[in-house]
Every structure is written in C-alpha cells, then in structure tokens.
Amino acid sequence: MTGYTGFSSKVDEQSGNYIALDIVPKSGFPESLTVEVKGGTSGPSKLLQSDHQAVLKIKDTNKQSILIKATNKDATETKEYLLTGVTLKTE
C-alpha cells in the first residue's frame, strides 16, 4: 500500500513495510495479550478483545520476528513467528 500515512503521526513511521495481523486465540481471549516486533523499536502493545488487530512495521526479516504473549492467571504462553521468507519492498 502506498500513500496511506494513518499508521502513525510520526513522519519516519509513515512509510515502509508493514504487516497487519488479526490475532484471535483458539482457546478464548486471555486476560492479557501482547504483540511485539522482536528487534523493533516500539516494545510490546497490549491487545484488547474488542480490538485484536495489530499493524507492525518490519524493517529486516532476518533480524526481526513477531512475539505474541498470552497470560491467564499465572500461566503465560509466548509464540515467536519468524519472518524468513517474507519479501520486503525496497524503498
């Protein structure tokens, strides 16, 4: 997608390669759900049951991955998704 700048009010984040995810856990929505680009600059973002979509900026598929962390009471499960095989558009 080109020409859309609504991802961020920060000029340096208004272009680049983004991946959009709709994160819906199979076993029901946990008490806490976060998503993060490992190797990114923003840190984890908390997702809500009413808004579980994430738009993540990807700069380097060899150095970054996506971490999703779900927590219920004292149990935490983390999944890491590698980005190898994803082709980024050169700017």
Short mmCIF file of N, CA and C in Angstrom, two decimals, residues 2-62:
data_model
loop_
_atom_site.label_atom_id
_atom_site.label_comp_id
_atom_site.label_asym_id
_atom_site.label_seq_id
_atom_site.Cartn_x
_atom_site.Cartn_y
_atom_site.Cartn_z
N THR A 2 0.58 2.18 -0.81
CA THR A 2 1.35 3.42 -0.83
C THR A 2 0.40 4.60 -0.64
N GLY A 3 0.94 5.69 -0.12
CA GLY A 3 0.18 6.92 0.04
C GLY A 3 -0.63 7.02 1.31
N TYR A 4 -0.75 5.95 2.10
CA TYR A 4 -1.51 6.00 3.34
C TYR A 4 -0.56 6.29 4.49
N THR A 5 -0.86 7.31 5.29
CA THR A 5 0.02 7.70 6.39
C THR A 5 -0.65 7.57 7.75
N GLY A 6 -1.82 6.94 7.81
CA GLY A 6 -2.59 6.86 9.04
C GLY A 6 -2.05 5.90 10.09
N PHE A 7 -0.98 5.16 9.78
CA PHE A 7 -0.42 4.25 10.77
C PHE A 7 0.18 4.99 11.95
N SER A 8 0.68 6.20 11.70
CA SER A 8 1.37 6.94 12.76
C SER A 8 1.41 8.42 12.43
N SER A 9 1.46 9.24 13.47
CA SER A 9 1.63 10.68 13.27
C SER A 9 3.11 11.04 13.12
N LYS A 10 4.01 10.07 13.38
CA LYS A 10 5.44 10.29 13.23
C LYS A 10 5.84 10.12 11.77
N VAL A 11 6.47 11.14 11.20
CA VAL A 11 6.80 11.13 9.77
C VAL A 11 7.65 9.93 9.39
N ASP A 12 8.63 9.55 10.22
CA ASP A 12 9.52 8.42 9.87
C ASP A 12 8.80 7.07 9.92
N GLU A 13 7.58 7.03 10.47
CA GLU A 13 6.82 5.79 10.52
C GLU A 13 5.70 5.76 9.49
N GLN A 14 5.64 6.77 8.61
CA GLN A 14 4.56 6.86 7.64
C GLN A 14 4.88 6.17 6.32
N SER A 15 6.02 5.52 6.26
CA SER A 15 6.35 4.74 5.07
C SER A 15 7.16 3.54 5.52
N GLY A 16 7.25 2.57 4.66
CA GLY A 16 7.99 1.36 4.97
C GLY A 16 7.14 0.13 4.76
N ASN A 17 7.59 -0.99 5.28
CA ASN A 17 6.90 -2.26 5.14
C ASN A 17 6.16 -2.58 6.43
N TYR A 18 4.87 -2.83 6.31
CA TYR A 18 4.03 -3.15 7.46
C TYR A 18 3.35 -4.50 7.23
N ILE A 19 3.10 -5.19 8.32
CA ILE A 19 2.32 -6.41 8.27
C ILE A 19 1.12 -6.22 9.19
N ALA A 20 -0.06 -6.59 8.71
CA ALA A 20 -1.29 -6.47 9.51
C ALA A 20 -1.72 -7.86 9.95
N LEU A 21 -2.03 -7.99 11.24
CA LEU A 21 -2.42 -9.27 11.81
C LEU A 21 -3.73 -9.13 12.58
N ASP A 22 -4.58 -10.14 12.47
CA ASP A 22 -5.78 -10.25 13.29
C ASP A 22 -5.52 -11.44 14.21
N ILE A 23 -5.28 -11.17 15.48
CA ILE A 23 -4.84 -12.20 16.42
C ILE A 23 -6.03 -12.67 17.25
N VAL A 24 -6.47 -13.90 16.97
CA VAL A 24 -7.61 -14.48 17.66
C VAL A 24 -7.19 -15.83 18.22
N PRO A 25 -6.95 -15.92 19.52
CA PRO A 25 -6.54 -17.20 20.11
C PRO A 25 -7.63 -18.26 19.99
N LYS A 26 -7.22 -19.51 19.74
CA LYS A 26 -8.16 -20.63 19.58
C LYS A 26 -8.96 -20.90 20.85
N SER A 27 -8.32 -20.79 22.01
CA SER A 27 -8.95 -21.21 23.26
C SER A 27 -9.61 -20.06 24.03
N GLY A 28 -10.01 -19.02 23.35
CA GLY A 28 -10.64 -17.88 24.02
C GLY A 28 -9.64 -16.78 24.31
N PHE A 29 -10.15 -15.60 24.52
CA PHE A 29 -9.28 -14.45 24.73
C PHE A 29 -8.69 -14.48 26.13
N PRO A 30 -7.37 -14.32 26.25
CA PRO A 30 -6.72 -14.37 27.57
C PRO A 30 -6.91 -13.08 28.36
N GLU A 31 -6.50 -13.11 29.62
CA GLU A 31 -6.55 -11.92 30.46
C GLU A 31 -5.66 -10.82 29.91
N SER A 32 -4.51 -11.22 29.37
CA SER A 32 -3.57 -10.26 28.79
C SER A 32 -3.02 -10.83 27.49
N LEU A 33 -2.98 -10.02 26.45
CA LEU A 33 -2.44 -10.43 25.15
C LEU A 33 -1.61 -9.28 24.61
N THR A 34 -0.34 -9.56 24.34
CA THR A 34 0.53 -8.52 23.77
C THR A 34 1.17 -9.04 22.49
N VAL A 35 1.53 -8.10 21.63
CA VAL A 35 2.24 -8.40 20.40
C VAL A 35 3.41 -7.43 20.30
N GLU A 36 4.53 -7.92 19.77
CA GLU A 36 5.74 -7.11 19.70
C GLU A 36 6.59 -7.55 18.52
N VAL A 37 7.26 -6.60 17.89
CA VAL A 37 8.27 -6.92 16.90
C VAL A 37 9.59 -7.05 17.65
N LYS A 38 10.09 -8.28 17.75
CA LYS A 38 11.39 -8.51 18.39
C LYS A 38 12.45 -7.92 17.47
N GLY A 39 13.28 -7.06 18.03
CA GLY A 39 14.25 -6.33 17.21
C GLY A 39 13.68 -5.02 16.67
N GLY A 40 12.47 -4.69 17.09
CA GLY A 40 11.83 -3.44 16.68
C GLY A 40 12.14 -2.33 17.66
N THR A 41 11.44 -1.22 17.55
CA THR A 41 11.73 -0.05 18.38
C THR A 41 10.60 0.33 19.33
N SER A 42 9.44 -0.31 19.23
CA SER A 42 8.28 0.15 20.00
C SER A 42 7.98 -0.62 21.27
N GLY A 43 8.47 -1.82 21.41
CA GLY A 43 8.12 -2.61 22.58
C GLY A 43 6.76 -3.25 22.40
N PRO A 44 6.29 -4.00 23.41
CA PRO A 44 5.02 -4.71 23.26
C PRO A 44 3.81 -3.79 23.31
N SER A 45 2.77 -4.19 22.56
CA SER A 45 1.50 -3.47 22.56
C SER A 45 0.43 -4.41 23.09
N LYS A 46 -0.40 -3.91 24.01
CA LYS A 46 -1.47 -4.73 24.57
C LYS A 46 -2.66 -4.71 23.61
N LEU A 47 -3.18 -5.89 23.35
CA LEU A 47 -4.37 -6.02 22.51
C LEU A 47 -5.59 -6.25 23.39
N LEU A 48 -6.73 -5.80 22.91
CA LEU A 48 -7.99 -5.95 23.64
C LEU A 48 -8.90 -6.92 22.90
N GLN A 49 -9.81 -7.52 23.62
CA GLN A 49 -10.74 -8.43 22.97
C GLN A 49 -11.55 -7.69 21.91
N SER A 50 -11.85 -6.43 22.15
CA SER A 50 -12.61 -5.62 21.19
C SER A 50 -11.75 -5.09 20.05
N ASP A 51 -10.44 -5.15 20.19
CA ASP A 51 -9.52 -4.65 19.15
C ASP A 51 -8.26 -5.50 19.18
N HIS A 52 -8.26 -6.58 18.45
CA HIS A 52 -7.14 -7.52 18.47
C HIS A 52 -6.38 -7.53 17.15
N GLN A 53 -6.43 -6.40 16.44
CA GLN A 53 -5.65 -6.26 15.22
C GLN A 53 -4.37 -5.51 15.53
N ALA A 54 -3.32 -5.87 14.82
CA ALA A 54 -2.02 -5.21 15.01
C ALA A 54 -1.43 -4.88 13.64
N VAL A 55 -0.88 -3.69 13.53
CA VAL A 55 -0.15 -3.28 12.32
C VAL A 55 1.28 -3.03 12.77
N LEU A 56 2.22 -3.82 12.25
CA LEU A 56 3.59 -3.80 12.72
C LEU A 56 4.55 -3.42 11.60
N LYS A 57 5.48 -2.54 11.90
CA LYS A 57 6.48 -2.13 10.92
C LYS A 57 7.63 -3.13 10.94
N ILE A 58 7.96 -3.64 9.76
CA ILE A 58 9.03 -4.61 9.61
C ILE A 58 10.14 -3.98 8.78
N LYS A 59 11.36 -3.99 9.32
CA LYS A 59 12.50 -3.40 8.62
C LYS A 59 13.47 -4.44 8.10
N ASP A 60 13.61 -5.57 8.80
CA ASP A 60 14.61 -6.56 8.43
C ASP A 60 14.12 -7.95 8.81
N THR A 61 13.73 -8.75 7.83
CA THR A 61 13.15 -10.06 8.12
C THR A 61 14.17 -11.05 8.67
N ASN A 62 15.45 -10.77 8.52
CA ASN A 62 16.49 -11.65 9.06
C ASN A 62 16.79 -11.35 10.53
#
